[in-house]
């Protein structure tokens, strides 16, 4: 037999064995991904075309869930409107506040590590039941917020139960959990070369000019990342509305995820309808993410080797 053919077969066998070893190493993750991600997604997609209440067999109804959702469910449109308003207000405010704090902490001062840890704690415990209950107490009629405002002549209000203020209390709660994007911004600020600021200072640029001309352009990749992650997280907000306001008053805080939960585990157990809602939410999040990615070419600056 030709030695070159034998050698080629040996190399092919070696490569196959190497691939097999690689697949063996990732098999736990691959198995988990297939069983706990792809499997449930496929089941959810099937259930979205059925009438299923978890107590009987799924009954195929085609597109009826989707048609009902868009044409005969006013609460669905209310939940969509509330969620859009929440995301479009809370995400920019959260990122702006996180960037502001990150800029303040971007220095060499005594005790900064303690302050960074303290400001990050709300992001660790922010989604917990205890924080949601605490927030409900703070903004109640007899809460600490009203106790402070009374000293300034402001009449006490039930912020949670007011249709005009209930959504804003949840927005404030989410903005308060700015620790994660703050740390990411802080890491981005550390990567900006100091010689850029020194050169700008020599040219007479003030702090505002340096921030607008150096800091913001150099941070745009980090802003882009935070914007994508916080937008996705905003659409999935559930705990705050469920525990603090229960979607009220008058559905003013009826987030999409909360309404989906009510449909799936409420009195009717409309799991098929909830599955259809979940897939529409996936498409909405994908559309927003795609828009952010598409627009990034116009405002995100990536330093290339030619710029160095």
mmCIF file of C-alpha atoms in Angstrom:
data_model
loop_
_atom_site.group_PDB
_atom_site.id
_atom_site.type_symbol
_atom_site.label_atom_id
_atom_site.label_comp_id
_atom_site.label_asym_id
_atom_site.label_seq_id
_atom_site.Cartn_x
_atom_site.Cartn_y
_atom_site.Cartn_z
ATOM 1 C CA UNK A 1 0.000 0.000 0.000
ATOM 2 C CA UNK A 2 1.150 3.472 -0.783
ATOM 3 C CA UNK A 3 2.815 4.965 2.331
ATOM 4 C CA UNK A 4 1.256 8.366 1.632
ATOM 5 C CA UNK A 5 -2.242 6.818 1.668
ATOM 6 C CA UNK A 6 -1.511 5.099 4.977
ATOM 7 C CA UNK A 7 -0.150 8.314 6.405
ATOM 8 C CA UNK A 8 -3.264 10.193 5.228
ATOM 9 C CA UNK A 9 -5.578 7.630 6.810
ATOM 10 C CA UNK A 10 -3.606 7.827 10.063
ATOM 11 C CA UNK A 11 -3.921 11.625 10.137
ATOM 12 C CA UNK A 12 -7.643 11.375 9.366
ATOM 13 C CA UNK A 13 -8.136 8.888 12.192
ATOM 14 C CA UNK A 14 -6.133 11.054 14.559
ATOM 15 C CA UNK A 15 -8.231 14.107 13.674
ATOM 16 C CA UNK A 16 -11.448 12.127 14.171
ATOM 17 C CA UNK A 17 -10.307 10.934 17.579
ATOM 18 C CA UNK A 18 -9.338 14.481 18.543
ATOM 19 C CA UNK A 19 -12.802 15.746 17.579
ATOM 20 C CA UNK A 20 -14.415 12.898 19.495
ATOM 21 C CA UNK A 21 -12.452 13.813 22.616
ATOM 22 C CA UNK A 22 -13.531 17.426 22.219
ATOM 23 C CA UNK A 23 -17.193 16.452 21.921
ATOM 24 C CA UNK A 24 -16.821 14.215 24.958
ATOM 25 C CA UNK A 25 -15.557 17.156 27.010
ATOM 26 C CA UNK A 26 -18.439 19.429 25.977
ATOM 27 C CA UNK A 27 -21.065 16.682 26.162
ATOM 28 C CA UNK A 28 -22.406 17.765 29.608
ATOM 29 C CA UNK A 29 -23.036 21.301 28.332
ATOM 30 C CA UNK A 30 -24.290 20.037 24.957
ATOM 31 C CA UNK A 31 -26.697 17.619 26.620
ATOM 32 C CA UNK A 32 -27.953 20.313 28.967
ATOM 33 C CA UNK A 33 -28.379 22.739 26.066
ATOM 34 C CA UNK A 34 -30.429 20.221 24.086
ATOM 35 C CA UNK A 35 -32.561 19.126 27.040
ATOM 36 C CA UNK A 36 -33.088 22.407 28.861
ATOM 37 C CA UNK A 37 -32.928 25.009 26.064
ATOM 38 C CA UNK A 38 -33.683 23.579 22.636
ATOM 39 C CA UNK A 39 -36.179 21.038 23.976
ATOM 40 C CA UNK A 40 -38.313 23.518 25.950
ATOM 41 C CA UNK A 41 -38.156 26.038 23.095
ATOM 42 C CA UNK A 42 -39.436 23.449 20.619
ATOM 43 C CA UNK A 43 -42.191 22.409 23.037
ATOM 44 C CA UNK A 44 -43.145 26.060 23.599
ATOM 45 C CA UNK A 45 -43.324 26.681 19.862
ATOM 46 C CA UNK A 46 -45.632 23.700 19.427
ATOM 47 C CA UNK A 47 -47.829 24.714 22.381
ATOM 48 C CA UNK A 48 -48.204 28.229 20.959
ATOM 49 C CA UNK A 49 -50.369 26.694 18.227
ATOM 50 C CA UNK A 50 -52.525 24.745 20.658
ATOM 51 C CA UNK A 51 -55.201 25.220 23.284
ATOM 52 C CA UNK A 52 -53.470 23.825 26.378
ATOM 53 C CA UNK A 53 -54.280 24.347 30.051
ATOM 54 C CA UNK A 54 -51.901 21.773 31.605
ATOM 55 C CA UNK A 55 -54.895 19.713 32.754
ATOM 56 C CA UNK A 56 -55.741 18.133 29.402
ATOM 57 C CA UNK A 57 -54.061 17.173 26.175
ATOM 58 C CA UNK A 58 -52.989 20.044 23.855
ATOM 59 C CA UNK A 59 -55.551 20.718 21.138
ATOM 60 C CA UNK A 60 -54.211 22.099 17.840
ATOM 61 C CA UNK A 61 -55.838 25.423 16.938
ATOM 62 C CA UNK A 62 -53.310 26.859 14.485
ATOM 63 C CA UNK A 63 -52.836 30.644 14.611
ATOM 64 C CA UNK A 64 -55.833 31.334 16.838
ATOM 65 C CA UNK A 65 -53.684 32.320 19.843
ATOM 66 C CA UNK A 66 -51.770 34.865 17.770
ATOM 67 C CA UNK A 67 -54.929 36.223 16.163
ATOM 68 C CA UNK A 68 -56.635 36.601 19.544
ATOM 69 C CA UNK A 69 -53.541 38.277 20.941
ATOM 70 C CA UNK A 70 -53.497 41.016 18.323
ATOM 71 C CA UNK A 71 -57.217 41.472 17.671
ATOM 72 C CA UNK A 72 -59.190 40.525 20.785
ATOM 73 C CA UNK A 73 -57.050 41.131 23.864
ATOM 74 C CA UNK A 74 -56.854 44.785 24.968
ATOM 75 C CA UNK A 75 -54.801 43.854 28.055
ATOM 76 C CA UNK A 76 -52.099 42.459 25.781
ATOM 77 C CA UNK A 77 -51.702 45.834 24.104
ATOM 78 C CA UNK A 78 -51.722 47.515 27.512
ATOM 79 C CA UNK A 79 -48.901 45.237 28.688
ATOM 80 C CA UNK A 80 -46.966 45.916 25.495
ATOM 81 C CA UNK A 81 -47.381 49.678 25.863
ATOM 82 C CA UNK A 82 -46.359 49.638 29.546
ATOM 83 C CA UNK A 83 -43.288 47.512 28.795
ATOM 84 C CA UNK A 84 -42.174 49.723 25.910
ATOM 85 C CA UNK A 85 -42.540 52.827 28.072
ATOM 86 C CA UNK A 86 -40.655 51.181 30.913
ATOM 87 C CA UNK A 87 -37.758 50.056 28.717
ATOM 88 C CA UNK A 88 -37.442 53.319 26.780
ATOM 89 C CA UNK A 89 -37.287 55.343 30.011
ATOM 90 C CA UNK A 90 -35.482 53.094 32.483
ATOM 91 C CA UNK A 91 -32.635 51.863 30.251
ATOM 92 C CA UNK A 92 -31.268 55.322 29.256
ATOM 93 C CA UNK A 93 -31.665 56.606 32.830
ATOM 94 C CA UNK A 94 -29.921 53.557 34.267
ATOM 95 C CA UNK A 95 -27.017 53.758 31.824
ATOM 96 C CA UNK A 96 -26.624 57.523 32.275
ATOM 97 C CA UNK A 97 -26.562 57.202 36.053
ATOM 98 C CA UNK A 98 -24.179 54.231 35.899
ATOM 99 C CA UNK A 99 -21.809 56.180 33.645
ATOM 100 C CA UNK A 100 -21.971 59.208 35.931
ATOM 101 C CA UNK A 101 -21.021 57.148 38.993
ATOM 102 C CA UNK A 102 -18.322 55.286 37.050
ATOM 103 C CA UNK A 103 -16.700 58.579 36.035
ATOM 104 C CA UNK A 104 -16.722 59.703 39.679
ATOM 105 C CA UNK A 105 -15.075 56.453 40.756
ATOM 106 C CA UNK A 106 -12.484 56.492 37.985
ATOM 107 C CA UNK A 107 -9.641 57.833 40.014
ATOM 108 C CA UNK A 108 -7.168 57.071 42.743
ATOM 109 C CA UNK A 109 -8.752 58.107 46.006
ATOM 110 C CA UNK A 110 -8.743 56.491 49.401
ATOM 111 C CA UNK A 111 -11.655 54.155 50.105
ATOM 112 C CA UNK A 112 -12.839 53.948 46.489
ATOM 113 C CA UNK A 113 -12.963 50.142 46.555
ATOM 114 C CA UNK A 114 -15.335 50.285 49.540
ATOM 115 C CA UNK A 115 -17.623 52.721 47.729
ATOM 116 C CA UNK A 116 -17.594 50.618 44.563
ATOM 117 C CA UNK A 117 -18.621 47.557 46.531
ATOM 118 C CA UNK A 118 -21.361 49.476 48.342
ATOM 119 C CA UNK A 119 -22.792 50.835 45.094
ATOM 120 C CA UNK A 120 -22.716 47.389 43.509
ATOM 121 C CA UNK A 121 -24.690 45.688 46.301
ATOM 122 C CA UNK A 122 -28.142 46.830 44.997
ATOM 123 C CA UNK A 123 -27.469 45.012 41.733
ATOM 124 C CA UNK A 124 -26.730 41.788 43.618
ATOM 125 C CA UNK A 125 -29.872 41.853 45.750
ATOM 126 C CA UNK A 126 -32.020 44.050 43.500
ATOM 127 C CA UNK A 127 -34.105 41.234 42.046
ATOM 128 C CA UNK A 128 -34.812 39.606 45.392
ATOM 129 C CA UNK A 129 -38.173 39.348 47.098
ATOM 130 C CA UNK A 130 -36.874 41.209 50.166
ATOM 131 C CA UNK A 131 -35.885 44.292 48.149
ATOM 132 C CA UNK A 132 -39.227 44.373 46.338
ATOM 133 C CA UNK A 133 -41.098 44.197 49.646
ATOM 134 C CA UNK A 134 -38.815 46.870 51.111
ATOM 135 C CA UNK A 135 -39.503 49.114 48.108
ATOM 136 C CA UNK A 136 -43.241 48.666 48.560
ATOM 137 C CA UNK A 137 -42.908 49.740 52.191
ATOM 138 C CA UNK A 138 -40.706 52.723 51.361
ATOM 139 C CA UNK A 139 -43.238 54.155 48.921
ATOM 140 C CA UNK A 140 -46.345 53.276 50.928
ATOM 141 C CA UNK A 141 -48.560 55.871 52.587
ATOM 142 C CA UNK A 142 -46.723 55.464 55.886
ATOM 143 C CA UNK A 143 -43.372 54.779 54.248
ATOM 144 C CA UNK A 144 -40.043 56.498 54.719
ATOM 145 C CA UNK A 145 -40.357 58.501 51.493
ATOM 146 C CA UNK A 146 -43.510 60.265 52.672
ATOM 147 C CA UNK A 147 -41.980 60.765 56.119
ATOM 148 C CA UNK A 148 -39.110 62.696 54.543
ATOM 149 C CA UNK A 149 -41.268 64.635 52.065
ATOM 150 C CA UNK A 150 -43.633 65.806 54.814
ATOM 151 C CA UNK A 151 -40.783 67.872 56.285
ATOM 152 C CA UNK A 152 -40.606 69.748 52.973
ATOM 153 C CA UNK A 153 -44.320 70.453 52.868
ATOM 154 C CA UNK A 154 -45.199 67.723 50.356
ATOM 155 C CA UNK A 155 -48.524 66.002 50.976
ATOM 156 C CA UNK A 156 -48.185 62.239 51.560
ATOM 157 C CA UNK A 157 -49.143 60.033 48.620
ATOM 158 C CA UNK A 158 -49.579 56.338 48.092
ATOM 159 C CA UNK A 159 -46.993 56.180 45.341
ATOM 160 C CA UNK A 160 -47.506 52.479 44.666
ATOM 161 C CA UNK A 161 -51.291 52.724 44.322
ATOM 162 C CA UNK A 162 -51.314 55.912 42.264
ATOM 163 C CA UNK A 163 -51.819 55.450 38.483
ATOM 164 C CA UNK A 164 -49.662 58.533 37.902
ATOM 165 C CA UNK A 165 -46.660 57.444 39.963
ATOM 166 C CA UNK A 166 -46.694 53.640 40.254
ATOM 167 C CA UNK A 167 -44.672 53.002 37.089
ATOM 168 C CA UNK A 168 -42.129 55.637 38.075
ATOM 169 C CA UNK A 169 -41.511 53.910 41.409
ATOM 170 C CA UNK A 170 -40.563 50.744 39.523
ATOM 171 C CA UNK A 171 -38.395 52.719 37.111
ATOM 172 C CA UNK A 172 -36.618 54.238 40.100
ATOM 173 C CA UNK A 173 -36.110 50.763 41.566
ATOM 174 C CA UNK A 174 -34.503 49.513 38.345
ATOM 175 C CA UNK A 175 -32.309 52.610 37.985
ATOM 176 C CA UNK A 176 -31.156 52.066 41.578
ATOM 177 C CA UNK A 177 -29.756 48.696 40.464
ATOM 178 C CA UNK A 178 -27.053 50.308 38.309
ATOM 179 C CA UNK A 179 -24.106 48.403 39.758
ATOM 180 C CA UNK A 180 -23.454 45.964 36.898
ATOM 181 C CA UNK A 181 -23.316 48.535 34.063
ATOM 182 C CA UNK A 182 -21.330 50.827 36.371
ATOM 183 C CA UNK A 183 -18.597 48.228 36.803
ATOM 184 C CA UNK A 184 -18.499 47.606 33.059
ATOM 185 C CA UNK A 185 -18.241 51.333 32.399
ATOM 186 C CA UNK A 186 -15.494 51.569 35.004
ATOM 187 C CA UNK A 187 -13.542 48.801 33.289
ATOM 188 C CA UNK A 188 -13.928 50.639 29.974
ATOM 189 C CA UNK A 189 -12.716 53.896 31.505
ATOM 190 C CA UNK A 190 -9.589 52.158 32.773
ATOM 191 C CA UNK A 191 -8.730 51.146 29.197
ATOM 192 C CA UNK A 192 -8.723 54.698 27.821
ATOM 193 C CA UNK A 193 -5.074 55.843 27.384
ATOM 194 C CA UNK A 194 -4.209 58.667 29.750
ATOM 195 C CA UNK A 195 -2.008 60.328 27.127
ATOM 196 C CA UNK A 196 -5.158 61.297 25.224
ATOM 197 C CA UNK A 197 -6.353 63.332 28.193
ATOM 198 C CA UNK A 198 -2.914 64.828 28.689
ATOM 199 C CA UNK A 199 -2.684 65.910 25.059
ATOM 200 C CA UNK A 200 -6.176 67.411 25.205
ATOM 201 C CA UNK A 201 -5.320 69.271 28.415
ATOM 202 C CA UNK A 202 -2.202 70.722 26.783
ATOM 203 C CA UNK A 203 -4.384 71.936 23.922
ATOM 204 C CA UNK A 204 -6.608 73.729 26.425
ATOM 205 C CA UNK A 205 -9.599 71.336 26.453
ATOM 206 C CA UNK A 206 -11.657 71.491 29.626
ATOM 207 C CA UNK A 207 -13.289 68.593 31.453
ATOM 208 C CA UNK A 208 -16.520 68.769 29.490
ATOM 209 C CA UNK A 209 -14.676 68.898 26.191
ATOM 210 C CA UNK A 210 -12.442 65.971 27.161
ATOM 211 C CA UNK A 211 -15.461 63.956 28.232
ATOM 212 C CA UNK A 212 -17.381 64.600 25.004
ATOM 213 C CA UNK A 213 -14.417 64.249 22.636
ATOM 214 C CA UNK A 214 -12.442 61.459 24.298
ATOM 215 C CA UNK A 215 -14.368 59.583 26.972
ATOM 216 C CA UNK A 216 -17.655 59.089 25.163
ATOM 217 C CA UNK A 217 -16.192 58.045 21.782
ATOM 218 C CA UNK A 218 -13.772 55.630 23.423
ATOM 219 C CA UNK A 219 -16.573 54.186 25.568
ATOM 220 C CA UNK A 220 -19.033 53.600 22.730
ATOM 221 C CA UNK A 221 -18.264 49.833 22.500
ATOM 222 C CA UNK A 222 -18.967 49.526 26.222
ATOM 223 C CA UNK A 223 -22.104 51.658 25.900
ATOM 224 C CA UNK A 224 -23.199 49.422 23.040
ATOM 225 C CA UNK A 225 -22.738 46.283 25.144
ATOM 226 C CA UNK A 226 -24.556 47.730 28.150
ATOM 227 C CA UNK A 227 -27.375 49.005 25.955
ATOM 228 C CA UNK A 228 -27.988 45.577 24.445
ATOM 229 C CA UNK A 229 -27.858 43.750 27.777
ATOM 230 C CA UNK A 230 -30.006 46.243 29.675
ATOM 231 C CA UNK A 231 -32.597 46.379 26.886
ATOM 232 C CA UNK A 232 -32.987 42.614 26.940
ATOM 233 C CA UNK A 233 -33.143 42.651 30.730
ATOM 234 C CA UNK A 234 -35.742 45.437 30.670
ATOM 235 C CA UNK A 235 -38.134 43.465 28.489
ATOM 236 C CA UNK A 236 -37.905 40.525 30.889
ATOM 237 C CA UNK A 237 -38.639 42.553 34.045
ATOM 238 C CA UNK A 238 -41.065 40.628 36.221
ATOM 239 C CA UNK A 239 -40.236 40.494 39.934
ATOM 240 C CA UNK A 240 -40.625 44.208 40.634
ATOM 241 C CA UNK A 241 -44.099 44.461 39.132
ATOM 242 C CA UNK A 242 -45.276 41.137 40.525
ATOM 243 C CA UNK A 243 -44.277 41.845 44.136
ATOM 244 C CA UNK A 244 -44.569 45.623 44.408
ATOM 245 C CA UNK A 245 -47.693 46.508 42.415
ATOM 246 C CA UNK A 246 -49.192 43.224 41.111
ATOM 247 C CA UNK A 247 -49.544 44.965 37.752
ATOM 248 C CA UNK A 248 -51.772 47.704 39.111
ATOM 249 C CA UNK A 249 -53.208 50.128 39.627
ATOM 250 C CA UNK A 250 -55.437 49.994 36.529
ATOM 251 C CA UNK A 251 -52.780 47.875 34.760
ATOM 252 C CA UNK A 252 -50.367 50.826 34.800
ATOM 253 C CA UNK A 253 -47.514 48.479 35.734
ATOM 254 C CA UNK A 254 -48.692 45.407 33.840
ATOM 255 C CA UNK A 255 -45.378 44.343 32.329
ATOM 256 C CA UNK A 256 -45.316 41.881 29.466
ATOM 257 C CA UNK A 257 -43.634 39.164 31.513
ATOM 258 C CA UNK A 258 -46.164 39.610 34.319
ATOM 259 C CA UNK A 259 -49.132 39.326 31.946
ATOM 260 C CA UNK A 260 -47.542 36.241 30.394
ATOM 261 C CA UNK A 261 -47.247 34.744 33.887
ATOM 262 C CA UNK A 262 -50.876 35.568 34.661
ATOM 263 C CA UNK A 263 -52.016 33.856 31.473
ATOM 264 C CA UNK A 264 -49.889 30.771 32.083
ATOM 265 C CA UNK A 265 -50.472 30.286 35.817
ATOM 266 C CA UNK A 266 -53.638 32.308 36.436
ATOM 267 C CA UNK A 267 -57.136 30.962 36.786
ATOM 268 C CA UNK A 268 -57.430 29.604 33.230
ATOM 269 C CA UNK A 269 -53.887 28.182 32.915
ATOM 270 C CA UNK A 270 -53.744 29.278 29.268
ATOM 271 C CA UNK A 271 -50.332 27.787 28.645
ATOM 272 C CA UNK A 272 -50.791 27.734 24.869
ATOM 273 C CA UNK A 273 -51.639 31.439 24.798
ATOM 274 C CA UNK A 274 -48.716 32.216 27.124
ATOM 275 C CA UNK A 275 -46.363 30.268 24.836
ATOM 276 C CA UNK A 276 -47.508 32.395 21.901
ATOM 277 C CA UNK A 277 -46.851 35.521 23.964
ATOM 278 C CA UNK A 278 -43.359 34.245 24.787
ATOM 279 C CA UNK A 279 -42.507 33.811 21.114
ATOM 280 C CA UNK A 280 -43.780 37.284 20.252
ATOM 281 C CA UNK A 281 -41.615 38.656 23.069
ATOM 282 C CA UNK A 282 -38.637 36.811 21.597
ATOM 283 C CA UNK A 283 -39.286 38.452 18.233
ATOM 284 C CA UNK A 284 -39.655 41.894 19.830
ATOM 285 C CA UNK A 285 -36.379 41.555 21.745
ATOM 286 C CA UNK A 286 -34.660 40.245 18.610
ATOM 287 C CA UNK A 287 -35.967 43.215 16.607
ATOM 288 C CA UNK A 288 -34.720 45.738 19.190
ATOM 289 C CA UNK A 289 -31.355 43.986 19.408
ATOM 290 C CA UNK A 290 -31.028 43.885 15.620
ATOM 291 C CA UNK A 291 -31.843 47.600 15.431
ATOM 292 C CA UNK A 292 -29.157 48.415 18.000
ATOM 293 C CA UNK A 293 -26.616 46.304 16.112
ATOM 294 C CA UNK A 294 -27.619 47.877 12.788
ATOM 295 C CA UNK A 295 -27.318 51.412 14.138
ATOM 296 C CA UNK A 296 -24.000 50.725 15.890
ATOM 297 C CA UNK A 297 -22.018 51.427 12.712
ATOM 298 C CA UNK A 298 -23.112 55.059 12.943
ATOM 299 C CA UNK A 299 -22.117 55.727 16.556
ATOM 300 C CA UNK A 300 -19.833 52.975 17.888
ATOM 301 C CA UNK A 301 -16.121 53.650 17.516
ATOM 302 C CA UNK A 302 -13.652 50.751 17.442
ATOM 303 C CA UNK A 303 -9.981 51.593 17.627
ATOM 304 C CA UNK A 304 -8.140 49.868 14.785
ATOM 305 C CA UNK A 305 -4.453 49.224 14.320
ATOM 306 C CA UNK A 306 -4.317 52.063 11.803
ATOM 307 C CA UNK A 307 -5.357 54.516 14.530
ATOM 308 C CA UNK A 308 -2.399 53.626 16.702
#
